[in-house]
mmCIF file of C-alpha atoms in Angstrom:
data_model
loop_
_atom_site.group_PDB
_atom_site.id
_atom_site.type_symbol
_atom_site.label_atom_id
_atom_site.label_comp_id
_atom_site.label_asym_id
_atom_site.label_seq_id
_atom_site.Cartn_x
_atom_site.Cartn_y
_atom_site.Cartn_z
ATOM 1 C CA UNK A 120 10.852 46.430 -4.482
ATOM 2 C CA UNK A 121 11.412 46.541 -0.543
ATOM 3 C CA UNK A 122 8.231 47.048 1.398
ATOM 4 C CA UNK A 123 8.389 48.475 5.300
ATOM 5 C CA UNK A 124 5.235 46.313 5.600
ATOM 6 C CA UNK A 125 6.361 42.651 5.627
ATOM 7 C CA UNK A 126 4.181 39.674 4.276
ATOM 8 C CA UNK A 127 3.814 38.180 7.224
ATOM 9 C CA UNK A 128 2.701 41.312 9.451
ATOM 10 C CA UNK A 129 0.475 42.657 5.869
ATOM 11 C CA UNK A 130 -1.528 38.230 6.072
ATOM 12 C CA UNK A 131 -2.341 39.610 9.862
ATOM 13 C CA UNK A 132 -3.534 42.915 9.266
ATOM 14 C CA UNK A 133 -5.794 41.347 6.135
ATOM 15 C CA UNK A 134 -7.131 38.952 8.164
ATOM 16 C CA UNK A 135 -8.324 41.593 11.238
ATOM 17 C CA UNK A 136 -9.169 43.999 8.415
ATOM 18 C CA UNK A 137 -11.425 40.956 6.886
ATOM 19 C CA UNK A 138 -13.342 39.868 10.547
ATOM 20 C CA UNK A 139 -14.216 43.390 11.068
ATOM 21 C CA UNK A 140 -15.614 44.252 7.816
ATOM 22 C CA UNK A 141 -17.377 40.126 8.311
ATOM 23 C CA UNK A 142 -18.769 41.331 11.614
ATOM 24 C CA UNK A 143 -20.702 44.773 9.399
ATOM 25 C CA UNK A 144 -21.572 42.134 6.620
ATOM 26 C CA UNK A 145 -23.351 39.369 9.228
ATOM 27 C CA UNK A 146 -25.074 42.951 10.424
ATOM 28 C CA UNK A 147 -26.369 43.964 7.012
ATOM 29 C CA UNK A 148 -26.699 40.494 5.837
ATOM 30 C CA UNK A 149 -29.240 39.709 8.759
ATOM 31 C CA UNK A 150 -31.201 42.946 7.741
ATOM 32 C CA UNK A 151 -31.579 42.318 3.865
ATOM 33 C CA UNK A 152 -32.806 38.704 4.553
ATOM 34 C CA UNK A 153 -35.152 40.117 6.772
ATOM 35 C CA UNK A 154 -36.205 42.825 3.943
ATOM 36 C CA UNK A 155 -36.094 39.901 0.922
ATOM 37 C CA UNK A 156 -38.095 37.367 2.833
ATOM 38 C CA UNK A 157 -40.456 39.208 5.480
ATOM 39 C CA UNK A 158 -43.731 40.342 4.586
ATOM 40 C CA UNK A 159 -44.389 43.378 6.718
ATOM 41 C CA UNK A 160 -47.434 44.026 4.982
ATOM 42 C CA UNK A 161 -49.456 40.907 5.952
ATOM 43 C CA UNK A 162 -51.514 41.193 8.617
ATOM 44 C CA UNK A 163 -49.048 39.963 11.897
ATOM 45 C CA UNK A 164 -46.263 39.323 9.196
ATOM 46 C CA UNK A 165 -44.920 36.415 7.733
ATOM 47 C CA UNK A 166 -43.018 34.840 5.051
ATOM 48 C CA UNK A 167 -43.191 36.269 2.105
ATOM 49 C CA UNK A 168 -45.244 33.892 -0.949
ATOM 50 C CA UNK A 169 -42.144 32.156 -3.249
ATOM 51 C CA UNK A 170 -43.782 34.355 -6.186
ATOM 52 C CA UNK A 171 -43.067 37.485 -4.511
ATOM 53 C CA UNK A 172 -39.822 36.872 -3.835
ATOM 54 C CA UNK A 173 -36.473 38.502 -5.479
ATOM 55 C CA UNK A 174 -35.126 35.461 -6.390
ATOM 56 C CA UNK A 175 -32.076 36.891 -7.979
ATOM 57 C CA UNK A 176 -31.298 39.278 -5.056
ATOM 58 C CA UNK A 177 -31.871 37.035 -2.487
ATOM 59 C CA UNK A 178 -29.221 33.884 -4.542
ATOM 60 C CA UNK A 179 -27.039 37.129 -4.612
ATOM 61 C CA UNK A 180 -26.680 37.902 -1.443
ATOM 62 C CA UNK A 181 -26.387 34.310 -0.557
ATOM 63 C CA UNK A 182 -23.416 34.199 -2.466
ATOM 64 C CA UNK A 183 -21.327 36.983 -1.449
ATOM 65 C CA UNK A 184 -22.040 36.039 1.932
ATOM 66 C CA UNK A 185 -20.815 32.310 1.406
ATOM 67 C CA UNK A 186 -17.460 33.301 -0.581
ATOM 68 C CA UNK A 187 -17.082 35.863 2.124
ATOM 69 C CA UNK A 188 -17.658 33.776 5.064
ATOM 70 C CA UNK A 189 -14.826 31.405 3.068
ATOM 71 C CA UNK A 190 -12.538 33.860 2.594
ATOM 72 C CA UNK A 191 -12.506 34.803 6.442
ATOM 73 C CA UNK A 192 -12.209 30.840 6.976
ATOM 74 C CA UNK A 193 -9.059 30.742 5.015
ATOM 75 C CA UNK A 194 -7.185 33.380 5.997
ATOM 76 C CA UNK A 195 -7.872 32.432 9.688
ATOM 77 C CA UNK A 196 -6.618 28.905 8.555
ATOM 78 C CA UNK A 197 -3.774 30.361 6.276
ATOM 79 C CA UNK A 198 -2.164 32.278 9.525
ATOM 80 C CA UNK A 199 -2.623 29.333 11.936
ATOM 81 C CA UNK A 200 -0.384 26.845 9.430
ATOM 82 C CA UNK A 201 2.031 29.857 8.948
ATOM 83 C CA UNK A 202 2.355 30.801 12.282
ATOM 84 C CA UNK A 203 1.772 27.640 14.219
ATOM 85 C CA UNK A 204 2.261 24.397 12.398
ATOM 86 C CA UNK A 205 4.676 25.330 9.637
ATOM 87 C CA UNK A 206 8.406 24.518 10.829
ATOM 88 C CA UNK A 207 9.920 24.337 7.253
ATOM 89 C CA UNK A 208 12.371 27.238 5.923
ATOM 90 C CA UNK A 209 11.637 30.664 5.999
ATOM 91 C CA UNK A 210 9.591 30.615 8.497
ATOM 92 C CA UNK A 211 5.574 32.351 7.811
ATOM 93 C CA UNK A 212 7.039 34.219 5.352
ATOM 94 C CA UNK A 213 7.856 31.248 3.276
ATOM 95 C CA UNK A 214 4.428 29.812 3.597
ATOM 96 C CA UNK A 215 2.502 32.974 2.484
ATOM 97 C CA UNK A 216 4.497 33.227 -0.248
ATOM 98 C CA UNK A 217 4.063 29.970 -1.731
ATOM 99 C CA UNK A 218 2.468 30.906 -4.685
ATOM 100 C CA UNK A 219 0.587 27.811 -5.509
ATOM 101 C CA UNK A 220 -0.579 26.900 -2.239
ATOM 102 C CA UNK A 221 -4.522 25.927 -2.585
ATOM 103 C CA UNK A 222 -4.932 28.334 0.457
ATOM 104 C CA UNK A 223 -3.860 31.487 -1.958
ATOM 105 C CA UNK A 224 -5.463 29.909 -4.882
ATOM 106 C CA UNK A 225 -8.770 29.179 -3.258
ATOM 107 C CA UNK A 226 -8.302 32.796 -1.985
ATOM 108 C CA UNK A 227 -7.735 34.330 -5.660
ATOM 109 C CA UNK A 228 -11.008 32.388 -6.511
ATOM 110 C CA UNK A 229 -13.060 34.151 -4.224
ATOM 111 C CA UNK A 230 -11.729 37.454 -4.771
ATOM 112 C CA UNK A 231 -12.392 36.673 -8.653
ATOM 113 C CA UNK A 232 -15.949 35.319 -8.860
ATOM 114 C CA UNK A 233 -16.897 37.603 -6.041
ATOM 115 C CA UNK A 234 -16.240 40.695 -8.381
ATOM 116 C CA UNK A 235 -18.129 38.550 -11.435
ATOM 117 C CA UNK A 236 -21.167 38.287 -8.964
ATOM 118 C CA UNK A 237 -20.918 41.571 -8.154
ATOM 119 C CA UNK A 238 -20.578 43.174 -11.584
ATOM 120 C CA UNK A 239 -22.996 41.216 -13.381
ATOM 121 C CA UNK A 240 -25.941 41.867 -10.956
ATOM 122 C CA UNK A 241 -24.647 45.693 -11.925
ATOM 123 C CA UNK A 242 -25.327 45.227 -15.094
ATOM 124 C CA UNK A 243 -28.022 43.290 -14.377
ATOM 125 C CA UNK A 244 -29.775 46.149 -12.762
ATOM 126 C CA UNK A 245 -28.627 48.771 -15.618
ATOM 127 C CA UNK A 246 -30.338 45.972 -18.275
ATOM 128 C CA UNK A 247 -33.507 46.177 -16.474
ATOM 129 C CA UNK A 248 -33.319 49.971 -15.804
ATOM 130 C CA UNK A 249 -32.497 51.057 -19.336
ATOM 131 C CA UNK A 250 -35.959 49.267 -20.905
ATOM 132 C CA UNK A 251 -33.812 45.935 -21.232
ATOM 133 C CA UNK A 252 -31.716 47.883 -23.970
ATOM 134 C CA UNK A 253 -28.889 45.190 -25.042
ATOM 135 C CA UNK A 254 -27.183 48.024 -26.826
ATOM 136 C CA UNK A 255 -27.010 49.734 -23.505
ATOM 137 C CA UNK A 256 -24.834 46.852 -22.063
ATOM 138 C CA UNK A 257 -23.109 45.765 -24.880
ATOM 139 C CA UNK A 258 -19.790 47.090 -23.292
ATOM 140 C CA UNK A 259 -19.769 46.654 -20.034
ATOM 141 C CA UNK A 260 -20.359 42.621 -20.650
ATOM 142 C CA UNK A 261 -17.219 42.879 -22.894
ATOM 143 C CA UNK A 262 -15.866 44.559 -20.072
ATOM 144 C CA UNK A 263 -17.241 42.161 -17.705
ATOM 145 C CA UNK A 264 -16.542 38.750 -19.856
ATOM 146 C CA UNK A 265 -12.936 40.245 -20.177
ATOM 147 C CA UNK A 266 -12.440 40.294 -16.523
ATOM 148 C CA UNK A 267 -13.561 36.805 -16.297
ATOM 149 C CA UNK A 268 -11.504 35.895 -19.148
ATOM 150 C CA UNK A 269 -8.384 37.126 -16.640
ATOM 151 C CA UNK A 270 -9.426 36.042 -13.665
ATOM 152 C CA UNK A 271 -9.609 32.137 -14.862
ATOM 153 C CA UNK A 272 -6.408 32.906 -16.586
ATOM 154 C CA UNK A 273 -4.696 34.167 -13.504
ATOM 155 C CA UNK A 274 -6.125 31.328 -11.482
ATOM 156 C CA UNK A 275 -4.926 28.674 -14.289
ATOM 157 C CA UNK A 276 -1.367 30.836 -14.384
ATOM 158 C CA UNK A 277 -1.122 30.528 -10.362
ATOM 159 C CA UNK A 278 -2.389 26.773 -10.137
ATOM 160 C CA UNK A 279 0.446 25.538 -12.917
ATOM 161 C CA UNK A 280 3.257 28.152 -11.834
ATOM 162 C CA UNK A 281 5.307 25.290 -10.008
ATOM 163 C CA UNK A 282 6.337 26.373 -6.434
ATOM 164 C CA UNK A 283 7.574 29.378 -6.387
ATOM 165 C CA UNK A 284 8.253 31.957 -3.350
ATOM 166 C CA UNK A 285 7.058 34.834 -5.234
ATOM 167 C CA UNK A 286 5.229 37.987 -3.769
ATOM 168 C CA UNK A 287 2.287 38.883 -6.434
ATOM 169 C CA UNK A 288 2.988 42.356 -5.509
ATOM 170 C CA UNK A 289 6.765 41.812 -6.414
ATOM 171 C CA UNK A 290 6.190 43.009 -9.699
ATOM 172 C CA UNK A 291 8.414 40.143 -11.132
ATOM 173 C CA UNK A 292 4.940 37.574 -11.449
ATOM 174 C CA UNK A 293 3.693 36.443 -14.362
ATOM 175 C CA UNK A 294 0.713 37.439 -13.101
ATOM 176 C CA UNK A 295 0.931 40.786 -12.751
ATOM 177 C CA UNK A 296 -0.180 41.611 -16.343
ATOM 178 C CA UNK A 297 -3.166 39.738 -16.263
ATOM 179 C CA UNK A 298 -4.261 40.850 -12.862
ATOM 180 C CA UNK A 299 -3.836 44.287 -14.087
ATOM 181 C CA UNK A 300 -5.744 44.092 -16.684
ATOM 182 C CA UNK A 301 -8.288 41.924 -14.964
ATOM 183 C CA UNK A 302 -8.391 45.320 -12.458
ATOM 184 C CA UNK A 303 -8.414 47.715 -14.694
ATOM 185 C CA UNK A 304 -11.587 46.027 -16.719
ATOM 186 C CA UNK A 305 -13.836 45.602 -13.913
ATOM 187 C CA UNK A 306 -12.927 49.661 -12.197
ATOM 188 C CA UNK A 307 -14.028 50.656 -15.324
ATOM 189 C CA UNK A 308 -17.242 48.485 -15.173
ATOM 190 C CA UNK A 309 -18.457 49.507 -12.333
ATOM 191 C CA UNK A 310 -17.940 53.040 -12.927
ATOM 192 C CA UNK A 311 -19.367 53.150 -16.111
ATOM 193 C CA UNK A 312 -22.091 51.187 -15.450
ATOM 194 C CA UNK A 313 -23.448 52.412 -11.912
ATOM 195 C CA UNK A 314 -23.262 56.261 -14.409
ATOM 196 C CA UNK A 315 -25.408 55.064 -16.886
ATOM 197 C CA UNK A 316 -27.741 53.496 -13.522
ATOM 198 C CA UNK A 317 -27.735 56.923 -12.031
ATOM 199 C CA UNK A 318 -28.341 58.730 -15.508
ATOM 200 C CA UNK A 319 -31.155 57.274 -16.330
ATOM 201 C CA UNK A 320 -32.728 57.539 -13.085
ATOM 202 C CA UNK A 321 -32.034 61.407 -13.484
ATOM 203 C CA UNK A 322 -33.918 61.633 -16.539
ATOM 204 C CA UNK A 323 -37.090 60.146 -15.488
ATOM 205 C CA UNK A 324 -36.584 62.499 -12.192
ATOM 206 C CA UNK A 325 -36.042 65.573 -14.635
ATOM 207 C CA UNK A 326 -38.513 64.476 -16.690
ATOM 208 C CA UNK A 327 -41.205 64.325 -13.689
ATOM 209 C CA UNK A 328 -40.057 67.917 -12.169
ATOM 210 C CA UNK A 329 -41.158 69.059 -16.053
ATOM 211 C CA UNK A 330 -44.327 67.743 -15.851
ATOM 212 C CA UNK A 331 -44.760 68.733 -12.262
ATOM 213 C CA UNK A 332 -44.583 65.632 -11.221
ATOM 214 C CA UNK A 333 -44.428 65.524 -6.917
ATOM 215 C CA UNK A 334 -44.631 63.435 -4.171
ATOM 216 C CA UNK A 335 -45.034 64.069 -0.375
ATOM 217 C CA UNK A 336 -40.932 63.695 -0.204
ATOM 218 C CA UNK A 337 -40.321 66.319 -3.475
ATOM 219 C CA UNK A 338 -43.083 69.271 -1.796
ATOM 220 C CA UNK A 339 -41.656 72.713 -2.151
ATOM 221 C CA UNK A 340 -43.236 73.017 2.107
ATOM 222 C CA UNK A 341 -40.360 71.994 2.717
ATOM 223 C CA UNK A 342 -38.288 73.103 5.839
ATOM 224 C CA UNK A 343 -36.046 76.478 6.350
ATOM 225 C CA UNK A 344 -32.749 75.931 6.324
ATOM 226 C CA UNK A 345 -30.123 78.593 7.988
ATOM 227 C CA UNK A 346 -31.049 82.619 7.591
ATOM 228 C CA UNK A 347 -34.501 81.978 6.798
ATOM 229 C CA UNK A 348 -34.106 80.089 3.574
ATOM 230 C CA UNK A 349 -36.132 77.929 2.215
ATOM 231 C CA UNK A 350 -35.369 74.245 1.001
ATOM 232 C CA UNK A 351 -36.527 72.091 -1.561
ATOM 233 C CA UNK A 352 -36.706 68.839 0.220
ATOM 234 C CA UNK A 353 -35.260 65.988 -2.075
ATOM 235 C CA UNK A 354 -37.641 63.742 -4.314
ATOM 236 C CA UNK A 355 -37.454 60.193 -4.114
ATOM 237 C CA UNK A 356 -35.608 59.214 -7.256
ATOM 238 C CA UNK A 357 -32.882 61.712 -5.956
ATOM 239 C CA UNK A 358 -32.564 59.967 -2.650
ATOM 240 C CA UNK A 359 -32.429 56.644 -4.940
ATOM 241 C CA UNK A 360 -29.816 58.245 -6.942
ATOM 242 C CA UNK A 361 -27.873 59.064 -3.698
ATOM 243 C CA UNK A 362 -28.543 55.323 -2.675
ATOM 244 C CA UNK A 363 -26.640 54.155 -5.807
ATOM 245 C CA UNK A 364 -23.726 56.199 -5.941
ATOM 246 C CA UNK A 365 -22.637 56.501 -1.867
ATOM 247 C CA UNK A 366 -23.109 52.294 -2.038
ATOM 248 C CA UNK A 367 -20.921 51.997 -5.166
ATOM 249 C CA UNK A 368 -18.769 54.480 -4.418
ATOM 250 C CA UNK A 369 -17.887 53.055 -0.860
ATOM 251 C CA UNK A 370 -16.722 49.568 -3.023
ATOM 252 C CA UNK A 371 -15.501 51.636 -5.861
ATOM 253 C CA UNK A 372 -12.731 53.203 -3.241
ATOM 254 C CA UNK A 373 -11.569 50.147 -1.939
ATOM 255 C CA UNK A 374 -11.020 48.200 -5.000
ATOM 256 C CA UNK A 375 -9.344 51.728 -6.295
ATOM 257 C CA UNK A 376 -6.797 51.760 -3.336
ATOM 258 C CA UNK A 377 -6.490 48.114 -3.780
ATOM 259 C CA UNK A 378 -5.501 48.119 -7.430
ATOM 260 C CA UNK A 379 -3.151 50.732 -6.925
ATOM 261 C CA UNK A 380 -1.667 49.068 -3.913
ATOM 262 C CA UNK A 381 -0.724 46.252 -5.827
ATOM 263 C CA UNK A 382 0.481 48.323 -9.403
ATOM 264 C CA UNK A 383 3.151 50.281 -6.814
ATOM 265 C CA UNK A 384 4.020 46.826 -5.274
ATOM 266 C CA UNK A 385 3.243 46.991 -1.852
ATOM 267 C CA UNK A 386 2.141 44.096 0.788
ATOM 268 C CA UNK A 387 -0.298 46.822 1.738
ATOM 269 C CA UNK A 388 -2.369 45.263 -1.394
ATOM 270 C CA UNK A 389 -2.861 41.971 0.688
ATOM 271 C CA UNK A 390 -5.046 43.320 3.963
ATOM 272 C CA UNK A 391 -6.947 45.521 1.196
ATOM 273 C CA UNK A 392 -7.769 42.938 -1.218
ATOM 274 C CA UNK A 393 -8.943 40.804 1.794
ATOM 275 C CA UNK A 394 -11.610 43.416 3.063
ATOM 276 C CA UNK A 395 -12.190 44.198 -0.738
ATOM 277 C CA UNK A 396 -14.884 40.903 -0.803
ATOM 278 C CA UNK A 397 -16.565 42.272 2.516
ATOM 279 C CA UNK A 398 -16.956 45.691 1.458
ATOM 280 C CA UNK A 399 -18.292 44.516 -1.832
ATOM 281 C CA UNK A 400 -20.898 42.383 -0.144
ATOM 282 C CA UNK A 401 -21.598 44.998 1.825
ATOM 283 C CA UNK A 402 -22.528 47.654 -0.731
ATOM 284 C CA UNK A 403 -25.095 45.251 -2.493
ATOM 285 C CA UNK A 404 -26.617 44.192 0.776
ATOM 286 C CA UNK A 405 -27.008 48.386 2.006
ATOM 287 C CA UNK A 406 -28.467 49.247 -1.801
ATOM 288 C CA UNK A 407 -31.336 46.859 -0.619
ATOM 289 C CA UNK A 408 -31.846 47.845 2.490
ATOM 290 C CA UNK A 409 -31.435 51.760 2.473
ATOM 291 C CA UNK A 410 -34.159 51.574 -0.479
ATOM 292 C CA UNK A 411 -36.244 49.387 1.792
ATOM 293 C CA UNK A 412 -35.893 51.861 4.826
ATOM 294 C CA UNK A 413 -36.635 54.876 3.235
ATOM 295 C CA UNK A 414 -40.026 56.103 4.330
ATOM 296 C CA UNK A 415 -40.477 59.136 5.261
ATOM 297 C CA UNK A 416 -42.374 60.353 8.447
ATOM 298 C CA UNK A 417 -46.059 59.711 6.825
ATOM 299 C CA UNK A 418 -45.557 57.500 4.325
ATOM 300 C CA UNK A 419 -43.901 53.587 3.662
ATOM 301 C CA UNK A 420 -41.655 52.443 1.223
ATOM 302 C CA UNK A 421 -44.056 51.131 -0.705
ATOM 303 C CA UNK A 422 -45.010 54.873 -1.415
ATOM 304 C CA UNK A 423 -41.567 55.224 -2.570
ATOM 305 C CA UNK A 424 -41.485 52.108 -5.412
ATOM 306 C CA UNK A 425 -45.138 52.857 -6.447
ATOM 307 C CA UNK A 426 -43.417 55.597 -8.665
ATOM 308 C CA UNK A 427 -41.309 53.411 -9.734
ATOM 309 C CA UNK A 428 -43.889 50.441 -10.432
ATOM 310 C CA UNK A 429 -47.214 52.246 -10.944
ATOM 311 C CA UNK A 430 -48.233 53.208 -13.999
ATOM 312 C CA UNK A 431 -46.996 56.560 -14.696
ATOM 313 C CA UNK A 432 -49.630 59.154 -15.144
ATOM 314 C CA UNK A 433 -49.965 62.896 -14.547
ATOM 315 C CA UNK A 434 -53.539 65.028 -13.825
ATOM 316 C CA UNK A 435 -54.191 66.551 -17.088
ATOM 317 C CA UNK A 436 -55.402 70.511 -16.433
ATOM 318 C CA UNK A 437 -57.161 72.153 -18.636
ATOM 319 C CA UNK A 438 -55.730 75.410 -19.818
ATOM 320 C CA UNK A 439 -56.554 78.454 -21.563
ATOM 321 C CA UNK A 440 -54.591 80.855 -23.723
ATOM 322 C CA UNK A 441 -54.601 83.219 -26.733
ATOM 323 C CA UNK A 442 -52.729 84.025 -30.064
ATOM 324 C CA UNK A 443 -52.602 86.596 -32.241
ATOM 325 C CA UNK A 444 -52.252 85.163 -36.018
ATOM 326 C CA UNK A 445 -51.043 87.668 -38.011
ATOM 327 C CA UNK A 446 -51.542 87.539 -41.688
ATOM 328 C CA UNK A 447 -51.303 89.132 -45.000
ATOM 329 C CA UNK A 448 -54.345 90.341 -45.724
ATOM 330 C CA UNK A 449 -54.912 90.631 -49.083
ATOM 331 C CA UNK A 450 -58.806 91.176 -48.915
ATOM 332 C CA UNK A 451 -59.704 94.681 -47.360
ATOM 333 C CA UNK A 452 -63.187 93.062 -46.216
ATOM 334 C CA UNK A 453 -61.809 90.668 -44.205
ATOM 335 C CA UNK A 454 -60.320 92.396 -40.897
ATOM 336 C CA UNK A 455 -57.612 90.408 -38.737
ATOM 337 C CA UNK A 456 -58.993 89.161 -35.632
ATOM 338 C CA UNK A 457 -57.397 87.606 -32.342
ATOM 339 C CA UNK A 458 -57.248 84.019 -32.632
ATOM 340 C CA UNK A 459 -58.662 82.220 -29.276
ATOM 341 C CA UNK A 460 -58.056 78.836 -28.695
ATOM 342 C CA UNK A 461 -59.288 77.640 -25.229
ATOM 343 C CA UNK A 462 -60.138 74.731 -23.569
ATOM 344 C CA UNK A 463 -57.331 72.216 -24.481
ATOM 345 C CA UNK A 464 -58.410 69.961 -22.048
ATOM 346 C CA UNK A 465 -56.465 67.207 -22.875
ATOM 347 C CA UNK A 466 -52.326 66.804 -23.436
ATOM 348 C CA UNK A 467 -51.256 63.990 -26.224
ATOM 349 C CA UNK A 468 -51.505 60.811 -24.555
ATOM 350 C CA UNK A 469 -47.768 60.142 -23.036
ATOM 351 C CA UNK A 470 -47.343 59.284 -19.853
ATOM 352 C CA UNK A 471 -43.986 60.812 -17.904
ATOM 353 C CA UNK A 472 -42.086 57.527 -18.301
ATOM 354 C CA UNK A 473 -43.168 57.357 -21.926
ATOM 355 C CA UNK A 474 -41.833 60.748 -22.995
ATOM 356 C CA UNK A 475 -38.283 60.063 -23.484
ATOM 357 C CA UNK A 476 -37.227 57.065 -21.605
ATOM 358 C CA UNK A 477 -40.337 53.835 -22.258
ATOM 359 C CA UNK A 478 -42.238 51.658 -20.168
ATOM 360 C CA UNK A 479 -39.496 50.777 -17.453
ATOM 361 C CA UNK A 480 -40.705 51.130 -14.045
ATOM 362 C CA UNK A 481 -41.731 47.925 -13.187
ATOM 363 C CA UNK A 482 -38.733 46.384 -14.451
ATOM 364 C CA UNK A 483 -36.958 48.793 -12.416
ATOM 365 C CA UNK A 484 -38.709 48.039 -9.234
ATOM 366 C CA UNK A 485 -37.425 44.350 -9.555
ATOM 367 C CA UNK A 486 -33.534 45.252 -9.578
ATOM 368 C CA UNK A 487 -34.469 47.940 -6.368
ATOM 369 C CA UNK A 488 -37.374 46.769 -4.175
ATOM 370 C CA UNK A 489 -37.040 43.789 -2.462
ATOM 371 C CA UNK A 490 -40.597 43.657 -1.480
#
């Protein structure tokens, strides 16, 4: 279908669209190595000990910063042969176009394995929120292995597709099933999967608000808001919850707009899918550090993951109350009396965690708290 945006003006947007979003990741990526590496607890700080490092955060982050700091590389490289060096037919057009060009397959690879890094570390962290449930994941790694499945398939499609001067967003590829599909599979994998993240999280926030469960951050002293009202000031799961969904929603959007860039046809998919791999990088590195930067005004982080990674306990009160049993009474010299029972000093022996949800807090510290 004709596009107002041509190919050659949609490679130059992508690759301004790309160096910004870089320039935020070098930003963020500077900050999380500082928050995955820095002890700021030892006295005059340091390097953190190799044991207390998040080794699969911190090989993470490494990652999406390499394949993003590549995919910069190459589109800088793919516009300087189209626009400079190439003097065949067809001008830049024709070279963007060329469908098996190692500059657009090399780009397709990073696009592809960025989005597996990126979605298994999700499910990653759901595994180790949800109690290391396999039955929790079970789909979304079907989901996940199927948009790997694709993504080789569309690489091995566009690597043995001849030469051909063929827009992917023409509609006419033979790639453009598989790349749908490949789309479609990991949308629904991160949605589904950063839900089930944020669900469970709710529970165990529900479940401490039953039990009366508060920290400094959740006090009902909190401040007034407008005409005198008063508000309950967040607790910290909550703001962890917000964490989640305003980091995955923010890469969500973009690979939402991208995908349906690219089902309509338009060369607007090509500057998209380039900052697509930023933003994603992006999102995991702000997840990190937003958790690690969330102390409030009297208290550290470390206040903040000790609900998660403490053991999860609640004062016991002791209580009294009274019932009245009523009963037949079938022997006239025995009178009904009130029934008293007091002094149950002690609640059956479940902790808040242990309730509904298991033992998971620690586990969940690992996939959240750098430190």
């Amino acid at each position: 279908m004709a596009d107002s945006l041509g190919i050659s003006e949609a490679q130059i947007l992508g690759l301004f669209l790309a160096s910004v979003f870089w320039g935020m990741l070098v930003i963020t990526f500077v900050q999380t190595m500082r928050y995955l590496l820095w002890d700021s607890n030892a006295e005059g700080g340091g390097l953190k000990h190799a044991s207390k490092i998040n080794w699969p955060m911190l090989v993470v982050a490494l990652l999406l910063m390499a394949l993003s700091t590549f995919d910069v590389s190459l589109g800088l490289m793919h516009s300087i042969e189209a626009f400079i060096f190439y003097t065949g037919p067809g001008g830049s057009a024709a070279r963007f176009t060329g469908l098996t060009d190692w500059v657009n397959i090399l780009k397709t690879c990073n696009v592809v394995f960025g989005k597996v890094i990126s979605d298994g570390i999700l499910i990653y962290r759901c595994w180790t929120i949800c109690n290391r449930s396999i039955v929790i994941i079970i789909f979304p790694i079907l989901l996940w292995m199927g948009y790997l499945g694709t993504g080789i398939f569309v690489i091995y499609l566009e690597a043995s597709a001849g030469n051909p001067r063929v827009l992917l967003t023409g509609g006419l590829s033979k790639l453009t099933p598989s790349i749908t599909a490949g789309w479609t599979m990991s949308l629904a994998n991160n949605i589904i999967t950063t839900g089930i993240i944020v669900y469970r999280i709710w529970r165990v926030d529900r479940t401490n608000a039953l039990y009366g469960i508060q920290t400094q951050e959740s006090s009902l002293q909190g401040t007034h808001g407008l005409f005198g009202r008063s508000k309950r000031r967040r607790t910290k799961l909550q703001n962890v919850i917000r964490i989640i969904i305003e980091s995955g929603l923010m890469y969500t959007t973009i690979a939402f707009i991208t995908f349906i860039t690219f089902v309509v046809g338009s060369n607007s998919f090509y500057p998209t899918s380039d900052a697509e791999l930023q933003i994603l990088s992006i999102a995991f590195n702000l997840i990190i550090i937003r958790i690690s930067t969330r102390p409030s005004s009297s208290e550290s982080y470390h206040s903040t993951s000790a609900q998660l990674a403490a053991p999860q306990t609640f004062p016991l009160r002791k209580f009294n109350f009274a019932m009245k049993r009523t009963v037949e009474n079938t022997n006239p010299e025995v009178e009904s009396a009130p029934y008293s029972v007091a002094s149950a000093n002690k609640l059956p022996h479940e902790s808040f965690l242990d309730v509904e949800e298991g033992s998971w807090s620690q586990r969940a510290k690992s996939t959240l708290d750098p430190h």
